[in-house]
Amino acid sequence: MSARILVIEDNSANMELMCYLLHAYGHVVLSASDGLVGCRMARTETPDLIICDVHLPRLDGFGVVTELKRDLCTAMVPAIAVTAQAMVGDRDKLMEAGFDGYICKPIEPEIFVAQVDAYLPESLRSTLHRPGMDSPASAT
Ligand code: MN
């Protein structure tokens, strides 16, 4: 199976990499490059999971997750922060703000989709992961 995943990220290189990897592993990807558009898409598109950068134009990741978690339509959708702030204090702040988890930048292509899949119900996880086949190319 695959999931519909909303990626909210303003850095085009990071966005491209995440979308490429998620798509390569069979997920359907929706994208938004600022926090306000991201929140709106979360409500209208009802994705299965949301990946959100922290530093974003118009509304940052903290604002996005606050919005998502107080709206009944989106409160139950897992929201994962993607951040370079890997220190414990920052991690705690992200979780307190409402994120369900976080992934550290820089994105590690070999493990990124597995990191994301961990937050999805089993039925929506990528079926392309196989032991010893950890890249899209070798999974085909
Ligand atoms: Mn950013």
Short mmCIF file of N, CA and C and ligand atoms in Angstrom, two decimals:
data_model
loop_
_atom_site.label_atom_id
_atom_site.label_comp_id
_atom_site.label_asym_id
_atom_site.label_seq_id
_atom_site.Cartn_x
_atom_site.Cartn_y
_atom_site.Cartn_z
N MET A 1 0.84 -1.20 0.00
CA MET A 1 0.00 0.00 0.00
C MET A 1 0.88 1.25 0.00
N SER A 2 0.25 2.36 -0.13
CA SER A 2 0.98 3.61 -0.05
C SER A 2 0.11 4.64 0.66
N ALA A 3 0.75 5.71 1.05
CA ALA A 3 0.05 6.76 1.78
C ALA A 3 0.06 8.05 0.97
N ARG A 4 -0.87 8.94 1.31
CA ARG A 4 -0.84 10.30 0.77
C ARG A 4 -0.16 11.17 1.80
N ILE A 5 0.97 11.74 1.41
CA ILE A 5 1.81 12.46 2.36
C ILE A 5 1.96 13.91 1.93
N LEU A 6 1.67 14.83 2.84
CA LEU A 6 1.84 16.26 2.58
C LEU A 6 3.21 16.69 3.12
N VAL A 7 4.01 17.28 2.24
CA VAL A 7 5.32 17.79 2.63
C VAL A 7 5.26 19.32 2.62
N ILE A 8 5.57 19.95 3.76
CA ILE A 8 5.59 21.41 3.86
C ILE A 8 7.05 21.81 4.07
N GLU A 9 7.63 22.42 3.06
CA GLU A 9 9.08 22.73 3.08
C GLU A 9 9.34 23.86 2.10
N ASP A 10 10.11 24.86 2.53
CA ASP A 10 10.37 26.01 1.65
C ASP A 10 11.69 25.90 0.90
N ASN A 11 12.54 24.97 1.30
CA ASN A 11 13.82 24.80 0.61
C ASN A 11 13.62 23.83 -0.56
N SER A 12 13.83 24.33 -1.78
CA SER A 12 13.46 23.52 -2.94
C SER A 12 14.30 22.25 -3.07
N ALA A 13 15.56 22.30 -2.67
CA ALA A 13 16.40 21.11 -2.77
C ALA A 13 15.91 20.03 -1.80
N ASN A 14 15.60 20.43 -0.58
CA ASN A 14 15.07 19.46 0.39
C ASN A 14 13.72 18.93 -0.05
N MET A 15 12.89 19.82 -0.55
CA MET A 15 11.57 19.42 -1.03
C MET A 15 11.71 18.38 -2.14
N GLU A 16 12.57 18.67 -3.11
CA GLU A 16 12.76 17.74 -4.23
C GLU A 16 13.22 16.38 -3.75
N LEU A 17 14.17 16.39 -2.84
CA LEU A 17 14.72 15.12 -2.35
C LEU A 17 13.65 14.31 -1.62
N MET A 18 12.91 14.96 -0.73
CA MET A 18 11.90 14.23 0.03
C MET A 18 10.80 13.70 -0.89
N CYS A 19 10.35 14.54 -1.82
CA CYS A 19 9.29 14.11 -2.75
C CYS A 19 9.78 12.96 -3.62
N TYR A 20 11.02 13.08 -4.10
CA TYR A 20 11.57 12.03 -4.94
C TYR A 20 11.59 10.69 -4.19
N LEU A 21 12.09 10.72 -2.97
CA LEU A 21 12.22 9.48 -2.20
C LEU A 21 10.86 8.88 -1.87
N LEU A 22 9.94 9.72 -1.41
CA LEU A 22 8.61 9.21 -1.04
C LEU A 22 7.91 8.61 -2.25
N HIS A 23 8.02 9.32 -3.38
CA HIS A 23 7.39 8.85 -4.61
C HIS A 23 8.05 7.56 -5.10
N ALA A 24 9.37 7.51 -5.01
CA ALA A 24 10.08 6.31 -5.46
C ALA A 24 9.67 5.07 -4.68
N TYR A 25 9.29 5.28 -3.43
CA TYR A 25 8.86 4.15 -2.60
C TYR A 25 7.35 3.94 -2.65
N GLY A 26 6.68 4.63 -3.55
CA GLY A 26 5.28 4.32 -3.81
C GLY A 26 4.26 5.22 -3.14
N HIS A 27 4.71 6.21 -2.40
CA HIS A 27 3.75 7.10 -1.75
C HIS A 27 3.28 8.19 -2.72
N VAL A 28 2.11 8.73 -2.44
CA VAL A 28 1.59 9.87 -3.20
C VAL A 28 1.96 11.13 -2.42
N VAL A 29 2.57 12.10 -3.09
CA VAL A 29 3.10 13.27 -2.40
C VAL A 29 2.36 14.53 -2.79
N LEU A 30 1.98 15.31 -1.78
CA LEU A 30 1.42 16.64 -1.96
C LEU A 30 2.44 17.60 -1.37
N SER A 31 2.57 18.79 -1.94
CA SER A 31 3.61 19.68 -1.42
C SER A 31 3.09 21.10 -1.24
N ALA A 32 3.65 21.77 -0.23
CA ALA A 32 3.36 23.17 0.05
C ALA A 32 4.66 23.84 0.48
N SER A 33 4.88 25.07 0.02
CA SER A 33 6.16 25.71 0.32
C SER A 33 6.07 26.82 1.37
N ASP A 34 4.90 26.99 1.97
CA ASP A 34 4.84 27.85 3.16
C ASP A 34 3.79 27.30 4.14
N GLY A 35 3.83 27.82 5.37
CA GLY A 35 3.00 27.24 6.42
C GLY A 35 1.51 27.45 6.24
N LEU A 36 1.13 28.58 5.69
CA LEU A 36 -0.31 28.84 5.52
C LEU A 36 -0.91 27.93 4.47
N VAL A 37 -0.22 27.81 3.34
CA VAL A 37 -0.69 26.90 2.29
C VAL A 37 -0.69 25.46 2.82
N GLY A 38 0.33 25.13 3.58
CA GLY A 38 0.40 23.80 4.17
C GLY A 38 -0.81 23.48 5.04
N CYS A 39 -1.17 24.40 5.91
CA CYS A 39 -2.34 24.20 6.78
C CYS A 39 -3.61 24.05 5.95
N ARG A 40 -3.74 24.89 4.93
CA ARG A 40 -4.94 24.82 4.11
C ARG A 40 -5.02 23.47 3.39
N MET A 41 -3.88 23.02 2.84
CA MET A 41 -3.89 21.73 2.14
C MET A 41 -4.16 20.58 3.10
N ALA A 42 -3.67 20.70 4.32
CA ALA A 42 -3.91 19.64 5.31
C ALA A 42 -5.41 19.47 5.52
N ARG A 43 -6.13 20.58 5.54
CA ARG A 43 -7.58 20.51 5.76
C ARG A 43 -8.32 20.01 4.52
N THR A 44 -7.91 20.48 3.34
CA THR A 44 -8.68 20.15 2.14
C THR A 44 -8.30 18.79 1.56
N GLU A 45 -7.05 18.38 1.75
CA GLU A 45 -6.57 17.14 1.11
C GLU A 45 -6.59 15.94 2.06
N THR A 46 -6.78 16.17 3.32
CA THR A 46 -6.76 15.11 4.33
C THR A 46 -5.70 14.03 4.05
N PRO A 47 -4.43 14.43 4.13
CA PRO A 47 -3.34 13.46 3.91
C PRO A 47 -3.27 12.44 5.06
N ASP A 48 -2.56 11.35 4.83
CA ASP A 48 -2.38 10.33 5.88
C ASP A 48 -1.29 10.73 6.86
N LEU A 49 -0.40 11.62 6.41
CA LEU A 49 0.73 12.02 7.25
C LEU A 49 1.26 13.35 6.73
N ILE A 50 1.82 14.15 7.64
CA ILE A 50 2.35 15.45 7.27
C ILE A 50 3.81 15.55 7.71
N ILE A 51 4.66 15.95 6.79
CA ILE A 51 6.07 16.20 7.09
C ILE A 51 6.26 17.71 7.00
N CYS A 52 6.81 18.32 8.05
CA CYS A 52 6.83 19.78 8.10
C CYS A 52 8.19 20.32 8.54
N ASP A 53 8.75 21.19 7.72
CA ASP A 53 9.94 21.96 8.07
C ASP A 53 9.60 22.87 9.26
N VAL A 54 10.61 23.33 9.97
CA VAL A 54 10.35 24.22 11.11
C VAL A 54 10.41 25.68 10.69
N HIS A 55 11.47 26.07 9.98
CA HIS A 55 11.58 27.45 9.51
C HIS A 55 10.88 27.57 8.17
N LEU A 56 9.73 28.25 8.17
CA LEU A 56 8.90 28.37 6.98
C LEU A 56 8.40 29.80 6.85
N PRO A 57 8.19 30.29 5.63
CA PRO A 57 7.58 31.60 5.46
C PRO A 57 6.12 31.61 5.90
N ARG A 58 5.67 32.77 6.32
CA ARG A 58 4.27 33.08 6.65
C ARG A 58 3.79 32.42 7.95
N LEU A 59 4.07 31.16 8.15
CA LEU A 59 3.71 30.49 9.40
C LEU A 59 4.74 29.38 9.61
N ASP A 60 5.45 29.42 10.73
CA ASP A 60 6.53 28.43 10.90
C ASP A 60 5.97 27.08 11.38
N GLY A 61 6.85 26.11 11.51
CA GLY A 61 6.41 24.76 11.85
C GLY A 61 5.66 24.68 13.17
N PHE A 62 6.07 25.52 14.13
CA PHE A 62 5.36 25.53 15.42
C PHE A 62 3.92 26.03 15.22
N GLY A 63 3.78 27.07 14.39
CA GLY A 63 2.45 27.59 14.10
C GLY A 63 1.61 26.57 13.34
N VAL A 64 2.25 25.90 12.40
CA VAL A 64 1.54 24.89 11.60
C VAL A 64 1.01 23.78 12.49
N VAL A 65 1.86 23.26 13.35
CA VAL A 65 1.42 22.10 14.15
C VAL A 65 0.37 22.53 15.18
N THR A 66 0.47 23.75 15.66
CA THR A 66 -0.56 24.27 16.58
C THR A 66 -1.92 24.30 15.88
N GLU A 67 -1.92 24.82 14.65
CA GLU A 67 -3.15 24.85 13.86
C GLU A 67 -3.70 23.44 13.61
N LEU A 68 -2.81 22.55 13.19
CA LEU A 68 -3.23 21.20 12.83
C LEU A 68 -3.84 20.47 14.02
N LYS A 69 -3.22 20.64 15.18
CA LYS A 69 -3.64 19.86 16.34
C LYS A 69 -4.90 20.42 17.01
N ARG A 70 -5.25 21.68 16.71
CA ARG A 70 -6.48 22.17 17.31
C ARG A 70 -7.67 22.08 16.35
N ASP A 71 -7.44 21.61 15.14
CA ASP A 71 -8.51 21.41 14.16
C ASP A 71 -8.86 19.92 14.14
N LEU A 72 -10.14 19.62 14.43
CA LEU A 72 -10.54 18.21 14.53
C LEU A 72 -10.29 17.45 13.23
N CYS A 73 -10.32 18.17 12.09
CA CYS A 73 -10.11 17.51 10.80
C CYS A 73 -8.68 16.98 10.67
N THR A 74 -7.73 17.62 11.33
CA THR A 74 -6.32 17.28 11.11
C THR A 74 -5.60 16.82 12.37
N ALA A 75 -6.27 16.90 13.51
CA ALA A 75 -5.60 16.61 14.79
C ALA A 75 -5.02 15.20 14.85
N MET A 76 -5.68 14.25 14.19
CA MET A 76 -5.23 12.86 14.30
C MET A 76 -4.20 12.46 13.24
N VAL A 77 -3.91 13.38 12.32
CA VAL A 77 -2.93 13.06 11.28
C VAL A 77 -1.53 13.19 11.86
N PRO A 78 -0.71 12.13 11.77
CA PRO A 78 0.65 12.24 12.31
C PRO A 78 1.41 13.38 11.64
N ALA A 79 2.06 14.21 12.45
CA ALA A 79 2.84 15.34 11.93
C ALA A 79 4.29 15.17 12.38
N ILE A 80 5.19 15.12 11.41
CA ILE A 80 6.61 14.93 11.71
C ILE A 80 7.37 16.18 11.34
N ALA A 81 8.15 16.70 12.28
CA ALA A 81 9.01 17.85 12.00
C ALA A 81 10.28 17.37 11.31
N VAL A 82 10.73 18.16 10.35
CA VAL A 82 12.03 17.91 9.74
C VAL A 82 12.90 19.10 10.10
N THR A 83 13.95 18.86 10.84
CA THR A 83 14.70 19.99 11.38
C THR A 83 16.18 19.70 11.54
N ALA A 84 16.95 20.75 11.37
CA ALA A 84 18.39 20.63 11.62
C ALA A 84 18.69 20.77 13.10
N GLN A 85 17.71 21.25 13.85
CA GLN A 85 17.92 21.43 15.28
C GLN A 85 17.82 20.08 15.97
N ALA A 86 18.93 19.46 16.19
CA ALA A 86 18.89 18.09 16.70
C ALA A 86 19.15 18.03 18.21
N MET A 87 19.26 19.19 18.83
CA MET A 87 19.57 19.18 20.25
C MET A 87 18.34 18.82 21.06
N VAL A 88 18.58 18.29 22.25
CA VAL A 88 17.49 17.75 23.07
C VAL A 88 16.43 18.81 23.38
N GLY A 89 16.86 20.01 23.71
CA GLY A 89 15.91 21.07 24.04
C GLY A 89 14.98 21.38 22.89
N ASP A 90 15.52 21.39 21.68
CA ASP A 90 14.71 21.67 20.51
C ASP A 90 13.75 20.52 20.23
N ARG A 91 14.24 19.31 20.43
CA ARG A 91 13.38 18.15 20.23
C ARG A 91 12.18 18.23 21.17
N ASP A 92 12.45 18.58 22.44
CA ASP A 92 11.37 18.68 23.42
C ASP A 92 10.37 19.77 23.02
N LYS A 93 10.90 20.89 22.52
CA LYS A 93 10.01 21.99 22.12
C LYS A 93 9.10 21.55 20.98
N LEU A 94 9.65 20.77 20.04
CA LEU A 94 8.85 20.29 18.91
C LEU A 94 7.74 19.37 19.39
N MET A 95 8.09 18.47 20.31
CA MET A 95 7.10 17.51 20.79
C MET A 95 6.03 18.23 21.63
N GLU A 96 6.46 19.20 22.43
CA GLU A 96 5.50 19.97 23.23
C GLU A 96 4.55 20.76 22.35
N ALA A 97 5.06 21.23 21.21
CA ALA A 97 4.22 22.01 20.30
C ALA A 97 3.16 21.14 19.64
N GLY A 98 3.37 19.82 19.66
CA GLY A 98 2.35 18.94 19.12
C GLY A 98 2.83 17.96 18.05
N PHE A 99 4.10 18.11 17.62
CA PHE A 99 4.59 17.16 16.63
C PHE A 99 4.61 15.74 17.21
N ASP A 100 4.34 14.77 16.35
CA ASP A 100 4.34 13.38 16.79
C ASP A 100 5.73 12.77 16.72
N GLY A 101 6.63 13.44 16.01
CA GLY A 101 7.99 12.94 15.91
C GLY A 101 8.82 13.91 15.10
N TYR A 102 10.10 13.58 14.92
CA TYR A 102 10.94 14.47 14.13
C TYR A 102 11.99 13.66 13.40
N ILE A 103 12.43 14.22 12.28
CA ILE A 103 13.51 13.64 11.49
C ILE A 103 14.56 14.73 11.33
N CYS A 104 15.83 14.36 11.52
CA CYS A 104 16.89 15.36 11.46
C CYS A 104 17.36 15.58 10.02
N LYS A 105 17.59 16.87 9.72
CA LYS A 105 18.29 17.23 8.48
C LYS A 105 19.78 17.14 8.76
N PRO A 106 20.61 16.87 7.78
CA PRO A 106 20.23 16.58 6.41
C PRO A 106 19.51 15.24 6.27
N ILE A 107 18.57 15.18 5.32
CA ILE A 107 17.85 13.95 5.02
C ILE A 107 18.84 12.86 4.62
N GLU A 108 18.66 11.68 5.20
CA GLU A 108 19.49 10.54 4.81
C GLU A 108 18.67 9.67 3.86
N PRO A 109 19.01 9.71 2.56
CA PRO A 109 18.18 9.03 1.55
C PRO A 109 17.98 7.54 1.83
N GLU A 110 18.98 6.87 2.44
CA GLU A 110 18.88 5.42 2.64
C GLU A 110 17.82 5.06 3.67
N ILE A 111 17.53 5.96 4.60
CA ILE A 111 16.62 5.60 5.68
C ILE A 111 15.39 6.50 5.78
N PHE A 112 15.34 7.55 4.97
CA PHE A 112 14.27 8.54 5.13
C PHE A 112 12.87 7.94 5.06
N VAL A 113 12.60 7.14 4.04
CA VAL A 113 11.24 6.61 3.88
C VAL A 113 10.90 5.64 5.01
N ALA A 114 11.89 4.89 5.47
CA ALA A 114 11.64 4.00 6.60
C ALA A 114 11.34 4.81 7.86
N GLN A 115 12.03 5.94 8.02
CA GLN A 115 11.75 6.82 9.16
C GLN A 115 10.30 7.32 9.11
N VAL A 116 9.86 7.69 7.91
CA VAL A 116 8.50 8.20 7.74
C VAL A 116 7.49 7.07 7.95
N ASP A 117 7.77 5.92 7.36
CA ASP A 117 6.84 4.79 7.44
C ASP A 117 6.56 4.39 8.89
N ALA A 118 7.52 4.62 9.77
CA ALA A 118 7.35 4.25 11.18
C ALA A 118 6.17 4.98 11.81
N TYR A 119 5.76 6.11 11.24
CA TYR A 119 4.65 6.87 11.79
C TYR A 119 3.32 6.56 11.10
N LEU A 120 3.35 5.65 10.15
CA LEU A 120 2.13 5.28 9.42
C LEU A 120 1.60 3.95 9.93
N PRO A 121 0.27 3.76 9.87
CA PRO A 121 -0.26 2.43 10.16
C PRO A 121 0.33 1.42 9.17
N GLU A 122 0.45 0.20 9.60
CA GLU A 122 1.13 -0.82 8.80
C GLU A 122 0.56 -0.93 7.39
N SER A 123 -0.76 -0.77 7.27
CA SER A 123 -1.41 -0.94 5.97
C SER A 123 -1.03 0.15 4.97
N LEU A 124 -0.48 1.25 5.45
CA LEU A 124 -0.13 2.36 4.55
C LEU A 124 1.37 2.49 4.31
N ARG A 125 2.16 1.61 4.90
CA ARG A 125 3.61 1.72 4.74
C ARG A 125 4.03 1.26 3.35
N SER A 126 5.13 1.82 2.90
CA SER A 126 5.67 1.42 1.61
C SER A 126 5.92 -0.08 1.59
N THR A 127 5.53 -0.70 0.49
CA THR A 127 5.76 -2.14 0.36
C THR A 127 7.09 -2.41 -0.31
N LEU A 128 7.82 -1.36 -0.62
CA LEU A 128 9.06 -1.53 -1.37
C LEU A 128 10.28 -1.77 -0.48
N HIS A 129 10.09 -1.66 0.85
CA HIS A 129 11.22 -1.98 1.73
C HIS A 129 11.43 -3.48 1.77
N ARG A 130 12.63 -3.91 1.53
CA ARG A 130 12.97 -5.32 1.66
C ARG A 130 14.31 -5.41 2.35
N PRO A 131 14.48 -6.39 3.23
CA PRO A 131 15.80 -6.53 3.86
C PRO A 131 16.88 -6.64 2.82
N GLY A 132 17.91 -5.84 2.94
CA GLY A 132 19.01 -5.90 1.98
C GLY A 132 18.74 -5.14 0.70
N MET A 133 17.55 -4.58 0.58
CA MET A 133 17.22 -3.78 -0.61
C MET A 133 16.77 -2.42 -0.13
N ASP A 134 17.69 -1.58 0.18
CA ASP A 134 17.30 -0.35 0.85
C ASP A 134 17.33 0.88 -0.07
N SER A 135 17.48 0.69 -1.35
CA SER A 135 17.38 1.85 -2.24
C SER A 135 16.30 1.59 -3.28
N PRO A 136 15.68 2.64 -3.76
CA PRO A 136 14.62 2.47 -4.76
C PRO A 136 15.10 1.66 -5.96
N ALA A 137 16.34 1.93 -6.39
CA ALA A 137 16.85 1.26 -7.59
C ALA A 137 16.92 -0.25 -7.40
N SER A 138 17.40 -0.69 -6.22
CA SER A 138 17.57 -2.12 -6.02
C SER A 138 16.25 -2.81 -5.66
N ALA A 139 15.23 -2.01 -5.37
CA ALA A 139 13.95 -2.60 -5.00
C ALA A 139 13.10 -2.93 -6.23
N THR A 140 13.55 -2.47 -7.37
CA THR A 140 12.74 -2.71 -8.57
C THR A 140 13.12 -4.01 -9.24
MN MN B 1 12.90 26.16 5.87
#
